[in-house]
Amino acid sequence: MGRLFGTDGVRGLANRDVTAELALNLSVAVAHELSARGAYGGRRATAVVGRDPRASGEFLSASVMAGFASAGVDVLDAGVLPTPAIAYLTKRLSAEMGAMLSASHNAMPDNGIKYFASGGHKLADEIEDRISERMGTGWERPVGAAVGRIRPFPQGAEFYIDHLLEAVPARLDGLHVVIDAAHGAASVVGPEVFQRAGATVDAIGSDPDGLNINDGYGSTHLEQLQRAVVARGADLGLALDGDADRCLAVDADGQVVDGDQIMAILAVELHERGRLRDDTLVATVMSNLGLLRAMEQQGIIVVQTGVGDRYVLEKMRAHSYSLGGEQSGHVIMLDHGTTGDGVLTALSVAGAVVSSGKPLSELAAVMQRMPQVLINVKDVDKNAVDTHGGVQAEVQAVEAELGERGRVLLRKSGTEPVVRVMIEADTAERAQHFGDHLAGVVRRHLSL
């Protein structure tokens, strides 16, 4: 059996891979592990639970809450809210744990569970492993008044909106934005917080029905946002994903501004204000070489980690860095949150536009992206990609041919059954050529 937890919680096809039984049993194990980590002055441990709008979240959140309560943990049901809102509420309410039901940017049939420890932090690998070991072990069940209680917590949305408004770097009066909420968890709070910050807001992808999350909208489907920004004459567009922990942007001409460019904009802005701690940005190995080169020119150090915002966060916490993130749009601003927050990122980008007086296109031009190709290779043994001699020999050959004019990265996905082949080169044609070549090598050697 493979590792239960991936790079961002437990994820899979809802009601097949991620079942009510799994959600309940896993939450019991989480309750036991996290409750055992400290005493709470005689009171019971508390958990905050939220979800995105997908239909399966209705029964899965009920199972998670049942698991917590059956283990003697009191539960605050925050309802539909972004992942970073649940992390924030876990910290603000001094809860011992939190849980978010979401498969992020994945299609509606999938779902997942992300857990937070006290302080709103994602679980370290070793804690996840101990939780997995607890699954199915015997335990003494509380009875009577010792069982946990489940209570609705609708005020969580207002708490989160107030938190975001306190973090806005500048009022947004006079700014016209289009918000694409992916029919997801921020469909209400996303447009609402921008309106309260003073912006003129057009919202799209903000009518969730339980089935349409990420369907043609959001950060993985930017076409609707690009068209809307141009058609409505907006200053910029901001796209969230299903659980609103990531954000991508579109400038006034409909050109995409990706997570690397967003990090570059925010790093420079913080650097100029003396707020970029140790003049350091934390990024993953997936970030474009253009980001590294641009930051070097700005006198900003880039520290790289493995793929996954949790690893970015671990590095940031270990060294008290203030900014980090991923090309996909996960951006962590440690002075304001404990995890990637798409709405906070969107507000920060909009604030940079207002405070600088420059259009987003000019701010994004601080870095030039090198041509990059990313190919997902399906139906292969992803666990063998790092050890297969034939694959690694071809990787070394391509690296030698690219030299300093590009780079190669092959890795197994932590959230999907694929191998990701990434190539950067000095031209788009060379990047595509080598990408296609290595994708073929992976298929030939690792096909199931």
Tab-separated table of C-alpha atoms in Angstrom:
chain	number	residue	atom	x	y	z
A	1	MET	CA	0.000	0.000	0.000
A	2	GLY	CA	1.323	3.445	-0.931
A	3	ARG	CA	1.496	6.406	1.394
A	4	LEU	CA	-1.992	7.578	2.367
A	5	PHE	CA	-1.147	11.282	2.374
A	6	GLY	CA	0.017	13.053	-0.788
A	7	THR	CA	1.685	16.448	-1.085
A	8	ASP	CA	-1.506	18.181	0.037
A	9	GLY	CA	-3.582	15.893	2.216
A	10	VAL	CA	-5.589	12.883	1.076
A	11	ARG	CA	-7.175	13.150	-2.351
A	12	GLY	CA	-8.949	10.954	-4.886
A	13	LEU	CA	-12.254	10.061	-6.486
A	14	ALA	CA	-14.989	10.826	-3.974
A	15	ASN	CA	-16.963	7.817	-2.743
A	16	ARG	CA	-14.461	5.432	-4.334
A	17	ASP	CA	-11.025	6.491	-3.078
A	18	VAL	CA	-12.112	9.096	-0.551
A	19	THR	CA	-15.054	7.459	1.177
A	20	ALA	CA	-17.214	8.314	4.174
A	21	GLU	CA	-15.573	5.458	6.055
A	22	LEU	CA	-12.079	6.732	5.277
A	23	ALA	CA	-13.016	10.284	6.271
A	24	LEU	CA	-14.441	9.118	9.596
A	25	ASN	CA	-11.625	6.719	10.504
A	26	LEU	CA	-8.914	9.130	9.399
A	27	SER	CA	-10.430	11.936	11.459
A	28	VAL	CA	-10.519	9.696	14.524
A	29	ALA	CA	-6.801	9.018	14.020
A	30	VAL	CA	-6.101	12.731	13.533
A	31	ALA	CA	-8.039	13.553	16.703
A	32	HIS	CA	-6.043	11.026	18.711
A	33	GLU	CA	-2.672	12.134	17.328
A	34	LEU	CA	-3.223	15.878	17.644
A	35	SER	CA	-5.060	15.682	20.966
A	36	ALA	CA	-2.165	13.679	22.383
A	37	ARG	CA	0.269	16.493	21.594
A	38	GLY	CA	-0.755	18.720	24.479
A	39	ALA	CA	-3.043	19.331	27.448
A	40	TYR	CA	-5.755	21.951	27.216
A	41	GLY	CA	-6.382	23.008	30.790
A	42	GLY	CA	-9.074	20.429	31.331
A	43	ARG	CA	-11.150	21.449	28.340
A	44	ARG	CA	-11.807	19.279	25.305
A	45	ALA	CA	-9.898	19.751	22.096
A	46	THR	CA	-11.674	21.717	19.350
A	47	ALA	CA	-11.671	21.284	15.569
A	48	VAL	CA	-12.746	23.735	12.847
A	49	VAL	CA	-14.182	22.068	9.724
A	50	GLY	CA	-14.938	23.642	6.343
A	51	ARG	CA	-15.477	22.555	2.764
A	52	ASP	CA	-15.720	23.738	-0.804
A	53	PRO	CA	-19.117	23.546	-2.569
A	54	ARG	CA	-18.682	20.223	-4.391
A	55	ALA	CA	-21.554	17.816	-3.741
A	56	SER	CA	-19.457	15.086	-2.154
A	57	GLY	CA	-18.255	17.538	0.464
A	58	GLU	CA	-21.676	17.393	2.043
A	59	PHE	CA	-21.399	13.779	3.177
A	60	LEU	CA	-17.620	13.791	3.597
A	61	SER	CA	-17.669	16.797	5.933
A	62	ALA	CA	-20.367	15.060	7.948
A	63	SER	CA	-18.083	12.026	8.244
A	64	VAL	CA	-15.089	14.128	9.286
A	65	MET	CA	-17.129	15.873	11.954
A	66	ALA	CA	-18.527	12.550	13.139
A	67	GLY	CA	-15.018	11.157	13.454
A	68	PHE	CA	-13.818	14.122	15.487
A	69	ALA	CA	-16.867	14.163	17.760
A	70	SER	CA	-16.780	10.406	18.334
A	71	ALA	CA	-13.193	10.829	19.542
A	72	GLY	CA	-14.281	13.470	22.059
A	73	VAL	CA	-13.399	16.584	20.047
A	74	ASP	CA	-15.791	19.538	19.859
A	75	VAL	CA	-16.427	20.681	16.280
A	76	LEU	CA	-17.157	24.107	14.805
A	77	ASP	CA	-18.797	23.669	11.385
A	78	ALA	CA	-17.720	26.713	9.337
A	79	GLY	CA	-19.493	25.537	6.172
A	80	VAL	CA	-18.316	26.594	2.712
A	81	LEU	CA	-15.160	28.664	3.058
A	82	PRO	CA	-11.692	28.743	1.442
A	83	THR	CA	-8.927	26.490	2.716
A	84	PRO	CA	-6.920	29.460	4.065
A	85	ALA	CA	-10.001	30.608	5.979
A	86	ILE	CA	-10.077	27.295	7.848
A	87	ALA	CA	-6.355	27.601	8.567
A	88	TYR	CA	-6.892	31.160	9.824
A	89	LEU	CA	-9.866	30.209	11.995
A	90	THR	CA	-7.961	27.271	13.472
A	91	LYS	CA	-5.304	29.717	14.615
A	92	ARG	CA	-7.602	32.554	15.646
A	93	LEU	CA	-9.896	30.335	17.703
A	94	SER	CA	-6.953	28.476	19.301
A	95	ALA	CA	-8.401	25.213	18.003
A	96	GLU	CA	-6.237	22.127	18.272
A	97	MET	CA	-7.000	20.994	14.735
A	98	GLY	CA	-8.806	21.889	11.536
A	99	ALA	CA	-10.024	20.041	8.469
A	100	MET	CA	-10.904	21.203	4.971
A	101	LEU	CA	-12.836	19.079	2.475
A	102	SER	CA	-11.605	19.977	-1.012
A	103	ALA	CA	-9.795	18.627	-4.045
A	104	SER	CA	-8.585	22.138	-4.839
A	105	HIS	CA	-8.338	22.632	-8.629
A	106	ASN	CA	-9.372	19.039	-9.488
A	107	ALA	CA	-12.626	18.295	-11.278
A	108	MET	CA	-15.851	17.878	-9.296
A	109	PRO	CA	-15.841	14.050	-8.987
A	110	ASP	CA	-12.666	14.227	-6.873
A	111	ASN	CA	-12.450	15.338	-3.276
A	112	GLY	CA	-9.889	15.404	-0.520
A	113	ILE	CA	-9.190	16.176	3.110
A	114	LYS	CA	-6.559	18.598	4.343
A	115	TYR	CA	-5.831	18.708	8.059
A	116	PHE	CA	-4.337	21.519	10.121
A	117	ALA	CA	-2.610	21.358	13.475
A	118	SER	CA	-2.867	24.045	16.155
A	119	GLY	CA	-1.784	27.413	14.840
A	120	GLY	CA	-3.333	26.650	11.453
A	121	HIS	CA	-0.288	24.840	10.093
A	122	LYS	CA	-0.348	21.888	7.695
A	123	LEU	CA	0.845	18.596	9.116
A	124	ALA	CA	4.477	17.559	8.837
A	125	ASP	CA	5.259	14.284	7.079
A	126	GLU	CA	6.156	12.502	10.305
A	127	ILE	CA	2.834	13.462	11.903
A	128	GLU	CA	0.957	12.210	8.844
A	129	ASP	CA	2.844	8.942	9.071
A	130	ARG	CA	1.905	8.530	12.732
A	131	ILE	CA	-1.720	9.253	11.876
A	132	SER	CA	-1.616	6.570	9.189
A	133	GLU	CA	-0.214	4.096	11.734
A	134	ARG	CA	-3.099	4.850	14.093
A	135	MET	CA	-5.700	3.967	11.454
A	136	GLY	CA	-7.692	0.911	12.507
A	137	THR	CA	-6.073	0.526	15.925
A	138	GLY	CA	-8.227	-0.056	18.970
A	139	TRP	CA	-9.255	2.839	21.180
A	140	GLU	CA	-11.494	3.573	24.144
A	141	ARG	CA	-14.580	5.414	22.953
A	142	PRO	CA	-15.930	8.263	25.072
A	143	VAL	CA	-19.579	7.998	26.096
A	144	GLY	CA	-22.234	10.249	27.549
A	145	ALA	CA	-21.130	13.821	28.117
A	146	ALA	CA	-17.579	12.954	26.991
A	147	VAL	CA	-18.475	12.804	23.297
A	148	GLY	CA	-17.704	15.867	21.215
A	149	ARG	CA	-20.370	18.394	20.278
A	150	ILE	CA	-20.924	19.752	16.756
A	151	ARG	CA	-22.045	23.360	16.379
A	152	PRO	CA	-22.501	25.591	13.313
A	153	PHE	CA	-20.067	28.508	13.068
A	154	PRO	CA	-21.470	30.858	10.390
A	155	GLN	CA	-19.571	33.861	11.762
A	156	GLY	CA	-16.358	32.339	10.449
A	157	ALA	CA	-16.845	34.101	7.097
A	158	GLU	CA	-16.940	37.536	8.740
A	159	PHE	CA	-13.888	36.739	10.839
A	160	TYR	CA	-11.996	35.806	7.668
A	161	ILE	CA	-13.141	38.859	5.684
A	162	ASP	CA	-12.076	41.170	8.523
A	163	HIS	CA	-8.681	39.464	8.586
A	164	LEU	CA	-8.222	40.009	4.843
A	165	LEU	CA	-9.205	43.664	5.021
A	166	GLU	CA	-6.636	44.258	7.747
A	167	ALA	CA	-3.961	42.803	5.452
A	168	VAL	CA	-4.836	44.866	2.344
A	169	PRO	CA	-1.769	47.018	1.572
A	170	ALA	CA	-3.858	49.858	0.092
A	171	ARG	CA	-7.468	50.836	-0.490
A	172	LEU	CA	-8.639	49.774	-3.950
A	173	ASP	CA	-10.909	52.722	-4.724
A	174	GLY	CA	-11.080	53.400	-8.466
A	175	LEU	CA	-9.765	49.965	-9.442
A	176	HIS	CA	-11.958	47.820	-11.715
A	177	VAL	CA	-11.367	44.095	-11.261
A	178	VAL	CA	-12.932	40.883	-12.521
A	179	ILE	CA	-12.919	38.060	-9.976
A	180	ASP	CA	-13.223	34.467	-11.203
A	181	ALA	CA	-14.120	32.319	-8.199
A	182	ALA	CA	-14.137	28.961	-10.071
A	183	HIS	CA	-17.659	28.282	-8.722
A	184	GLY	CA	-15.711	27.385	-5.619
A	185	ALA	CA	-15.201	28.101	-1.957
A	186	ALA	CA	-14.597	31.857	-2.373
A	187	SER	CA	-17.646	32.528	-4.545
A	188	VAL	CA	-19.095	34.737	-1.794
A	189	VAL	CA	-16.136	35.996	0.244
A	190	GLY	CA	-13.894	36.739	-2.761
A	191	PRO	CA	-16.042	39.376	-4.490
A	192	GLU	CA	-17.287	40.630	-1.109
A	193	VAL	CA	-13.871	41.513	0.297
A	194	PHE	CA	-12.872	43.358	-2.893
A	195	GLN	CA	-16.054	45.396	-2.760
A	196	ARG	CA	-15.430	46.302	0.871
A	197	ALA	CA	-11.877	47.309	-0.058
A	198	GLY	CA	-13.308	49.841	-2.506
A	199	ALA	CA	-12.876	48.126	-5.880
A	200	THR	CA	-15.445	47.979	-8.647
A	201	VAL	CA	-16.041	44.245	-8.959
A	202	ASP	CA	-17.389	42.059	-11.744
A	203	ALA	CA	-17.702	38.463	-10.565
A	204	ILE	CA	-17.712	35.420	-12.815
A	205	GLY	CA	-17.617	31.751	-11.872
A	206	SER	CA	-19.398	32.669	-8.642
A	207	ASP	CA	-22.576	30.590	-8.813
A	208	PRO	CA	-21.711	27.154	-7.382
A	209	ASP	CA	-24.292	24.397	-7.617
A	210	GLY	CA	-22.246	21.524	-6.190
A	211	LEU	CA	-21.413	20.167	-9.637
A	212	ASN	CA	-19.751	23.019	-11.542
A	213	ILE	CA	-16.652	23.707	-9.426
A	214	ASN	CA	-13.582	24.368	-11.646
A	215	ASP	CA	-15.711	23.596	-14.724
A	216	GLY	CA	-14.411	26.013	-17.369
A	217	TYR	CA	-13.613	28.666	-14.756
A	218	GLY	CA	-10.896	29.426	-12.242
A	219	SER	CA	-7.112	29.407	-12.233
A	220	THR	CA	-6.881	26.297	-14.438
A	221	HIS	CA	-9.263	27.710	-17.082
A	222	LEU	CA	-8.344	31.343	-17.654
A	223	GLU	CA	-10.074	31.850	-21.021
A	224	GLN	CA	-13.336	33.147	-19.537
A	225	LEU	CA	-11.466	35.620	-17.337
A	226	GLN	CA	-9.315	36.837	-20.230
A	227	ARG	CA	-12.399	37.536	-22.325
A	228	ALA	CA	-14.265	39.198	-19.476
A	229	VAL	CA	-11.409	41.550	-18.563
A	230	VAL	CA	-11.037	42.791	-22.128
A	231	ALA	CA	-14.773	42.975	-22.835
A	232	ARG	CA	-15.537	44.918	-19.659
A	233	GLY	CA	-12.519	47.204	-19.805
A	234	ALA	CA	-11.279	46.127	-16.394
A	235	ASP	CA	-7.854	47.007	-15.018
A	236	LEU	CA	-7.077	43.383	-14.238
A	237	GLY	CA	-8.587	39.993	-13.560
A	238	LEU	CA	-7.908	37.595	-10.708
A	239	ALA	CA	-8.640	33.866	-10.871
A	240	LEU	CA	-8.971	31.626	-7.825
A	241	ASP	CA	-9.138	27.829	-7.746
A	242	GLY	CA	-11.785	25.636	-6.159
A	243	ASP	CA	-10.635	26.057	-2.562
A	244	ALA	CA	-9.148	29.534	-3.130
A	245	ASP	CA	-5.656	28.785	-1.881
A	246	ARG	CA	-4.122	29.875	-5.189
A	247	CYS	CA	-4.449	32.853	-7.512
A	248	LEU	CA	-3.412	33.711	-11.052
A	249	ALA	CA	-3.964	37.057	-12.757
A	250	VAL	CA	-4.761	38.588	-16.137
A	251	ASP	CA	-3.689	42.093	-17.167
A	252	ALA	CA	-5.890	44.657	-18.922
A	253	ASP	CA	-4.968	43.214	-22.333
A	254	GLY	CA	-5.947	39.694	-21.319
A	255	GLN	CA	-2.373	38.438	-20.908
A	256	VAL	CA	-1.799	35.835	-18.202
A	257	VAL	CA	0.313	36.736	-15.168
A	258	ASP	CA	1.354	33.440	-13.551
A	259	GLY	CA	2.415	32.587	-10.024
A	260	ASP	CA	6.101	33.249	-10.687
A	261	GLN	CA	5.319	36.742	-11.974
A	262	ILE	CA	3.013	37.379	-9.024
A	263	MET	CA	5.791	36.354	-6.634
A	264	ALA	CA	8.192	38.634	-8.485
A	265	ILE	CA	5.783	41.575	-8.205
A	266	LEU	CA	5.195	41.035	-4.503
A	267	ALA	CA	8.860	40.333	-3.743
A	268	VAL	CA	9.959	43.579	-5.379
A	269	GLU	CA	7.178	45.528	-3.669
A	270	LEU	CA	8.053	44.136	-0.238
A	271	HIS	CA	11.779	44.554	-0.912
A	272	GLU	CA	11.305	48.236	-1.730
A	273	ARG	CA	9.359	48.725	1.513
A	274	GLY	CA	11.952	46.854	3.568
A	275	ARG	CA	9.397	44.131	4.377
A	276	LEU	CA	11.002	41.196	2.537
A	277	ARG	CA	12.734	39.398	5.379
A	278	ASP	CA	16.400	38.633	4.680
A	279	ASP	CA	15.766	39.832	1.104
A	280	THR	CA	14.693	36.269	0.357
A	281	LEU	CA	11.933	34.669	-1.693
A	282	VAL	CA	11.165	30.951	-1.294
A	283	ALA	CA	10.068	29.102	-4.446
A	284	THR	CA	9.939	25.505	-5.660
A	285	VAL	CA	12.076	23.776	-8.250
A	286	MET	CA	9.170	24.228	-10.699
A	287	SER	CA	9.584	27.999	-10.790
A	288	ASN	CA	10.752	29.436	-14.089
A	289	LEU	CA	14.405	30.292	-14.553
A	290	GLY	CA	13.217	33.761	-15.489
A	291	LEU	CA	12.149	34.311	-11.889
A	292	LEU	CA	15.570	33.367	-10.552
A	293	ARG	CA	17.311	35.668	-12.998
A	294	ALA	CA	14.945	38.578	-12.323
A	295	MET	CA	15.326	38.283	-8.569
A	296	GLU	CA	19.108	38.199	-8.892
A	297	GLN	CA	18.937	41.485	-10.798
A	298	GLN	CA	16.799	42.973	-8.007
A	299	GLY	CA	19.178	41.875	-5.260
A	300	ILE	CA	16.732	39.252	-3.978
A	301	ILE	CA	17.843	35.756	-2.978
A	302	VAL	CA	15.737	32.788	-4.122
A	303	VAL	CA	15.710	29.658	-1.956
A	304	GLN	CA	14.201	26.623	-3.701
A	305	THR	CA	12.325	23.657	-2.213
A	306	GLY	CA	10.570	20.528	-3.425
A	307	VAL	CA	7.172	20.854	-5.091
A	308	GLY	CA	4.280	21.585	-2.754
A	309	ASP	CA	3.372	24.706	-0.828
A	310	ARG	CA	3.782	22.768	2.423
A	311	TYR	CA	7.519	22.458	1.721
A	312	VAL	CA	7.711	26.144	0.895
A	313	LEU	CA	6.013	26.878	4.194
A	314	GLU	CA	8.341	24.577	6.142
A	315	LYS	CA	11.358	26.423	4.761
A	316	MET	CA	9.762	29.803	5.456
A	317	ARG	CA	8.917	28.895	9.044
A	318	ALA	CA	12.357	27.455	9.694
A	319	HIS	CA	14.054	30.709	8.672
A	320	SER	CA	11.268	33.262	9.288
A	321	TYR	CA	11.100	34.235	5.620
A	322	SER	CA	8.112	36.414	4.750
A	323	LEU	CA	7.238	35.450	1.146
A	324	GLY	CA	7.165	32.223	-0.825
A	325	GLY	CA	5.073	30.219	-3.230
A	326	GLU	CA	4.638	28.238	-6.385
A	327	GLN	CA	4.277	28.915	-10.087
A	328	SER	CA	0.752	27.486	-9.873
A	329	GLY	CA	-0.336	30.485	-7.804
A	330	HIS	CA	0.069	29.250	-4.237
A	331	VAL	CA	1.575	32.300	-2.544
A	332	ILE	CA	2.318	32.382	1.179
A	333	MET	CA	2.672	35.696	2.993
A	334	LEU	CA	3.787	34.556	6.426
A	335	ASP	CA	3.143	37.923	8.065
A	336	HIS	CA	-0.564	37.463	7.326
A	337	GLY	CA	-1.282	33.743	7.061
A	338	THR	CA	-0.076	30.215	7.640
A	339	THR	CA	-0.796	28.806	4.195
A	340	GLY	CA	-1.307	29.819	0.573
A	341	ASP	CA	-4.234	32.246	0.317
A	342	GLY	CA	-5.604	33.082	-3.122
A	343	VAL	CA	-7.836	35.935	-1.981
A	344	LEU	CA	-5.029	37.534	0.037
A	345	THR	CA	-2.714	37.152	-2.955
A	346	ALA	CA	-5.313	38.762	-5.224
A	347	LEU	CA	-5.727	41.683	-2.815
A	348	SER	CA	-1.956	42.106	-2.592
A	349	VAL	CA	-1.554	42.188	-6.374
A	350	ALA	CA	-4.368	44.703	-6.695
A	351	GLY	CA	-2.832	46.750	-3.889
A	352	ALA	CA	0.536	46.787	-5.684
A	353	VAL	CA	-1.164	48.129	-8.821
A	354	VAL	CA	-2.841	50.921	-6.851
A	355	SER	CA	0.154	51.885	-4.709
A	356	SER	CA	2.585	51.886	-7.648
A	357	GLY	CA	0.277	53.672	-10.058
A	358	LYS	CA	1.429	51.206	-12.719
A	359	PRO	CA	-0.681	48.759	-14.730
A	360	LEU	CA	-0.282	45.075	-13.962
A	361	SER	CA	1.451	44.470	-17.300
A	362	GLU	CA	4.254	46.864	-16.337
A	363	LEU	CA	4.667	45.330	-12.901
A	364	ALA	CA	4.770	41.812	-14.375
A	365	ALA	CA	7.510	42.843	-16.806
A	366	VAL	CA	10.004	42.726	-13.934
A	367	MET	CA	10.626	39.125	-15.054
A	368	GLN	CA	10.700	37.501	-18.463
A	369	ARG	CA	9.530	33.900	-18.542
A	370	MET	CA	11.733	31.426	-20.339
A	371	PRO	CA	9.744	29.169	-22.686
A	372	GLN	CA	8.511	26.268	-20.594
A	373	VAL	CA	6.720	23.046	-21.486
A	374	LEU	CA	4.950	20.863	-18.931
A	375	ILE	CA	3.655	17.458	-20.046
A	376	ASN	CA	1.695	15.106	-17.796
A	377	VAL	CA	2.404	11.488	-18.725
A	378	LYS	CA	-0.401	9.157	-17.644
A	379	ASP	CA	-0.652	5.386	-17.198
A	380	VAL	CA	2.980	4.940	-16.143
A	381	ASP	CA	4.754	3.745	-12.999
A	382	LYS	CA	5.343	7.180	-11.507
A	383	ASN	CA	7.287	5.775	-8.546
A	384	ALA	CA	10.054	4.503	-10.836
A	385	VAL	CA	10.826	7.801	-12.561
A	386	ASP	CA	13.720	8.688	-10.233
A	387	THR	CA	15.404	5.286	-10.354
A	388	HIS	CA	14.981	3.896	-13.867
A	389	GLY	CA	18.390	3.871	-15.547
A	390	GLY	CA	17.114	4.393	-19.089
A	391	VAL	CA	14.992	7.391	-18.132
A	392	GLN	CA	17.751	9.006	-16.107
A	393	ALA	CA	20.293	8.516	-18.882
A	394	GLU	CA	18.028	10.380	-21.338
A	395	VAL	CA	17.502	13.160	-18.800
A	396	GLN	CA	21.254	13.606	-18.441
A	397	ALA	CA	21.666	13.681	-22.216
A	398	VAL	CA	19.067	16.445	-22.619
A	399	GLU	CA	20.564	18.407	-19.720
A	400	ALA	CA	23.951	18.248	-21.382
A	401	GLU	CA	22.526	19.526	-24.678
A	402	LEU	CA	20.638	22.397	-23.026
A	403	GLY	CA	23.543	23.462	-20.839
A	404	GLU	CA	22.913	26.852	-19.213
A	405	ARG	CA	20.206	27.680	-21.763
A	406	GLY	CA	17.580	25.571	-20.045
A	407	ARG	CA	16.809	22.831	-17.578
A	408	VAL	CA	14.956	19.546	-17.118
A	409	LEU	CA	12.714	18.385	-14.283
A	410	LEU	CA	10.955	15.017	-14.119
A	411	ARG	CA	8.909	14.218	-11.038
A	412	LYS	CA	5.987	12.133	-9.938
A	413	SER	CA	2.849	14.042	-9.043
A	414	GLY	CA	1.846	13.976	-5.418
A	415	THR	CA	-1.845	14.526	-6.217
A	416	GLU	CA	-2.429	12.691	-9.506
A	417	PRO	CA	-1.306	9.351	-11.069
A	418	VAL	CA	1.066	10.996	-13.563
A	419	VAL	CA	4.708	11.833	-14.199
A	420	ARG	CA	5.303	15.522	-14.875
A	421	VAL	CA	7.923	16.359	-17.514
A	422	MET	CA	9.053	19.988	-17.425
A	423	ILE	CA	11.487	21.522	-19.902
A	424	GLU	CA	12.741	25.106	-20.102
A	425	ALA	CA	14.796	26.232	-23.069
A	426	ASP	CA	15.876	29.365	-24.881
A	427	THR	CA	13.161	28.871	-27.518
A	428	ALA	CA	9.644	27.477	-27.381
A	429	GLU	CA	10.484	25.064	-30.183
A	430	ARG	CA	13.409	23.541	-28.330
A	431	ALA	CA	11.394	23.278	-25.127
A	432	GLN	CA	8.588	21.448	-26.951
A	433	HIS	CA	11.027	19.192	-28.798
A	434	PHE	CA	12.807	18.028	-25.667
A	435	GLY	CA	9.548	17.821	-23.722
A	436	ASP	CA	7.980	15.533	-26.308
A	437	HIS	CA	11.153	13.469	-26.440
A	438	LEU	CA	11.336	12.864	-22.690
A	439	ALA	CA	7.597	12.242	-22.411
A	440	GLY	CA	8.067	9.510	-25.018
A	441	VAL	CA	10.989	8.086	-23.066
A	442	VAL	CA	8.852	7.914	-19.905
A	443	ARG	CA	6.002	6.195	-21.753
A	444	ARG	CA	8.370	3.694	-23.372
A	445	HIS	CA	10.173	2.703	-20.194
A	446	LEU	CA	7.513	3.081	-17.497
A	447	SER	CA	4.213	2.131	-19.128
A	448	LEU	CA	1.986	0.019	-16.915
